[in-house]
């Protein structure tokens, strides 16, 4: 597998795939050099796998910020249930 960095155009992935003849891994991270290509766009450029290394982490940070804002504004954790994931829902999915 080839992991080219800082790809700025889909055609660059195609070139790597054509020359290397191995699966291509795309690094799709917000605020990186590579645009946020869709999975369909990546697939059309012969990308075998896409890595989103910080997407969930950034979403968790935003969620934490919201919870702490509620705590600061309301003075307690009673309202937290509106902002937390439902553990029963997570259990049912698995």
C-alpha positions as protocol buffer text, in pm:
chain_id: "A"
residue {
  index: 1
  type: UNK
  ca { x: 0 y: 0 z: 0 }
}
residue {
  index: 2
  type: UNK
  ca { x: 123 y: 347 z: -89 }
}
residue {
  index: 3
  type: UNK
  ca { x: 47 y: 645 z: 136 }
}
residue {
  index: 4
  type: UNK
  ca { x: 119 y: 964 z: -60 }
}
residue {
  index: 5
  type: UNK
  ca { x: 100 y: 1285 z: 143 }
}
residue {
  index: 6
  type: UNK
  ca { x: -25 y: 1635 z: 63 }
}
residue {
  index: 7
  type: UNK
  ca { x: -210 y: 1535 z: -253 }
}
residue {
  index: 8
  type: UNK
  ca { x: -389 y: 1839 z: -391 }
}
residue {
  index: 9
  type: UNK
  ca { x: -561 y: 1697 z: -700 }
}
residue {
  index: 10
  type: UNK
  ca { x: -743 y: 1371 z: -773 }
}
residue {
  index: 11
  type: UNK
  ca { x: -529 y: 1323 z: -1082 }
}
residue {
  index: 12
  type: UNK
  ca { x: -226 y: 1286 z: -854 }
}
residue {
  index: 13
  type: UNK
  ca { x: -383 y: 980 z: -691 }
}
residue {
  index: 14
  type: UNK
  ca { x: -450 y: 834 z: -1036 }
}
residue {
  index: 15
  type: UNK
  ca { x: -87 y: 886 z: -1132 }
}
residue {
  index: 16
  type: UNK
  ca { x: 39 y: 712 z: -818 }
}
residue {
  index: 17
  type: UNK
  ca { x: -201 y: 421 z: -873 }
}
residue {
  index: 18
  type: UNK
  ca { x: -102 y: 382 z: -1239 }
}
residue {
  index: 19
  type: UNK
  ca { x: 272 y: 390 z: -1171 }
}
residue {
  index: 20
  type: UNK
  ca { x: 294 y: 202 z: -841 }
}
residue {
  index: 21
  type: UNK
  ca { x: 39 y: -72 z: -918 }
}
residue {
  index: 22
  type: UNK
  ca { x: -35 y: -109 z: -545 }
}
residue {
  index: 23
  type: UNK
  ca { x: -336 y: 5 z: -341 }
}
residue {
  index: 24
  type: UNK
  ca { x: -340 y: 376 z: -258 }
}
residue {
  index: 25
  type: UNK
  ca { x: -428 y: 516 z: 85 }
}
residue {
  index: 26
  type: UNK
  ca { x: -560 y: 873 z: 103 }
}
residue {
  index: 27
  type: UNK
  ca { x: -502 y: 1084 z: 412 }
}
residue {
  index: 28
  type: UNK
  ca { x: -809 y: 1305 z: 443 }
}
residue {
  index: 29
  type: UNK
  ca { x: -774 y: 1540 z: 737 }
}
residue {
  index: 30
  type: UNK
  ca { x: -942 y: 1871 z: 797 }
}
residue {
  index: 31
  type: UNK
  ca { x: -702 y: 2163 z: 765 }
}
residue {
  index: 32
  type: UNK
  ca { x: -452 y: 1954 z: 567 }
}
residue {
  index: 33
  type: UNK
  ca { x: -312 y: 2014 z: 219 }
}
residue {
  index: 34
  type: UNK
  ca { x: -543 y: 1755 z: 63 }
}
residue {
  index: 35
  type: UNK
  ca { x: -895 y: 1880 z: -15 }
}
residue {
  index: 36
  type: UNK
  ca { x: -1184 y: 1700 z: 152 }
}
residue {
  index: 37
  type: UNK
  ca { x: -1260 y: 1478 z: -146 }
}
residue {
  index: 38
  type: UNK
  ca { x: -1573 y: 1264 z: -124 }
}
residue {
  index: 39
  type: UNK
  ca { x: -1543 y: 888 z: -105 }
}
residue {
  index: 40
  type: UNK
  ca { x: -1689 y: 867 z: -457 }
}
residue {
  index: 41
  type: UNK
  ca { x: -1424 y: 1106 z: -587 }
}
residue {
  index: 42
  type: UNK
  ca { x: -1148 y: 906 z: -418 }
}
residue {
  index: 43
  type: UNK
  ca { x: -1286 y: 580 z: -552 }
}
residue {
  index: 44
  type: UNK
  ca { x: -1291 y: 725 z: -904 }
}
residue {
  index: 45
  type: UNK
  ca { x: -924 y: 818 z: -861 }
}
residue {
  index: 46
  type: UNK
  ca { x: -833 y: 455 z: -777 }
}
residue {
  index: 47
  type: UNK
  ca { x: -790 y: 516 z: -405 }
}
residue {
  index: 48
  type: UNK
  ca { x: -833 y: 188 z: -218 }
}
residue {
  index: 49
  type: UNK
  ca { x: -872 y: 327 z: 133 }
}
residue {
  index: 50
  type: UNK
  ca { x: -925 y: 666 z: 296 }
}
residue {
  index: 51
  type: UNK
  ca { x: -795 y: 758 z: 638 }
}
residue {
  index: 52
  type: UNK
  ca { x: -974 y: 1026 z: 843 }
}
residue {
  index: 53
  type: UNK
  ca { x: -726 y: 1043 z: 1131 }
}
residue {
  index: 54
  type: UNK
  ca { x: -866 y: 1334 z: 1331 }
}
residue {
  index: 55
  type: UNK
  ca { x: -1229 y: 1367 z: 1226 }
}
residue {
  index: 56
  type: UNK
  ca { x: -1380 y: 1184 z: 1525 }
}
residue {
  index: 57
  type: UNK
  ca { x: -1133 y: 1347 z: 1765 }
}
residue {
  index: 58
  type: UNK
  ca { x: -1232 y: 1695 z: 1647 }
}
residue {
  index: 59
  type: UNK
  ca { x: -1601 y: 1607 z: 1678 }
}
residue {
  index: 60
  type: UNK
  ca { x: -1542 y: 1479 z: 2034 }
}
residue {
  index: 61
  type: UNK
  ca { x: -1365 y: 1803 z: 2122 }
}
residue {
  index: 62
  type: UNK
  ca { x: -1663 y: 2002 z: 1996 }
}
residue {
  index: 63
  type: UNK
  ca { x: -1902 y: 1784 z: 2196 }
}
residue {
  index: 64
  type: UNK
  ca { x: -1691 y: 1832 z: 2510 }
}
residue {
  index: 65
  type: UNK
  ca { x: -1694 y: 2206 z: 2456 }
}
residue {
  index: 66
  type: UNK
  ca { x: -2075 y: 2201 z: 2439 }
}
residue {
  index: 67
  type: UNK
  ca { x: -2105 y: 2000 z: 2762 }
}
residue {
  index: 68
  type: UNK
  ca { x: -1870 y: 2233 z: 2951 }
}
residue {
  index: 69
  type: UNK
  ca { x: -2059 y: 2534 z: 2818 }
}
residue {
  index: 70
  type: UNK
  ca { x: -2384 y: 2388 z: 2956 }
}
residue {
  index: 71
  type: UNK
  ca { x: -2216 y: 2318 z: 3291 }
}
residue {
  index: 72
  type: UNK
  ca { x: -2086 y: 2674 z: 3307 }
}
residue {
  index: 73
  type: UNK
  ca { x: -2420 y: 2827 z: 3206 }
}
residue {
  index: 74
  type: UNK
  ca { x: -2652 y: 2607 z: 3413 }
}
residue {
  index: 75
  type: UNK
  ca { x: -2425 y: 2540 z: 3709 }
}
residue {
  index: 76
  type: UNK
  ca { x: -2479 y: 2166 z: 3729 }
}
residue {
  index: 77
  type: UNK
  ca { x: -2469 y: 1846 z: 3529 }
}
residue {
  index: 78
  type: UNK
  ca { x: -2845 y: 1780 z: 3527 }
}
residue {
  index: 79
  type: UNK
  ca { x: -2876 y: 1898 z: 3168 }
}
residue {
  index: 80
  type: UNK
  ca { x: -2596 y: 1672 z: 3053 }
}
residue {
  index: 81
  type: UNK
  ca { x: -2834 y: 1397 z: 2940 }
}
residue {
  index: 82
  type: UNK
  ca { x: -2943 y: 1614 z: 2649 }
}
residue {
  index: 83
  type: UNK
  ca { x: -2581 y: 1626 z: 2536 }
}
residue {
  index: 84
  type: UNK
  ca { x: -2458 y: 1273 z: 2603 }
}
residue {
  index: 85
  type: UNK
  ca { x: -2473 y: 966 z: 2387 }
}
residue {
  index: 86
  type: UNK
  ca { x: -2733 y: 715 z: 2495 }
}
residue {
  index: 87
  type: UNK
  ca { x: -2540 y: 414 z: 2630 }
}
residue {
  index: 88
  type: UNK
  ca { x: -2840 y: 185 z: 2574 }
}
residue {
  index: 89
  type: UNK
  ca { x: -2847 y: 286 z: 2209 }
}
residue {
  index: 90
  type: UNK
  ca { x: -2480 y: 196 z: 2174 }
}
residue {
  index: 91
  type: UNK
  ca { x: -2538 y: -143 z: 2337 }
}
residue {
  index: 92
  type: UNK
  ca { x: -2836 y: -220 z: 2111 }
}
residue {
  index: 93
  type: UNK
  ca { x: -2628 y: -152 z: 1800 }
}
residue {
  index: 94
  type: UNK
  ca { x: -2371 y: -416 z: 1895 }
}
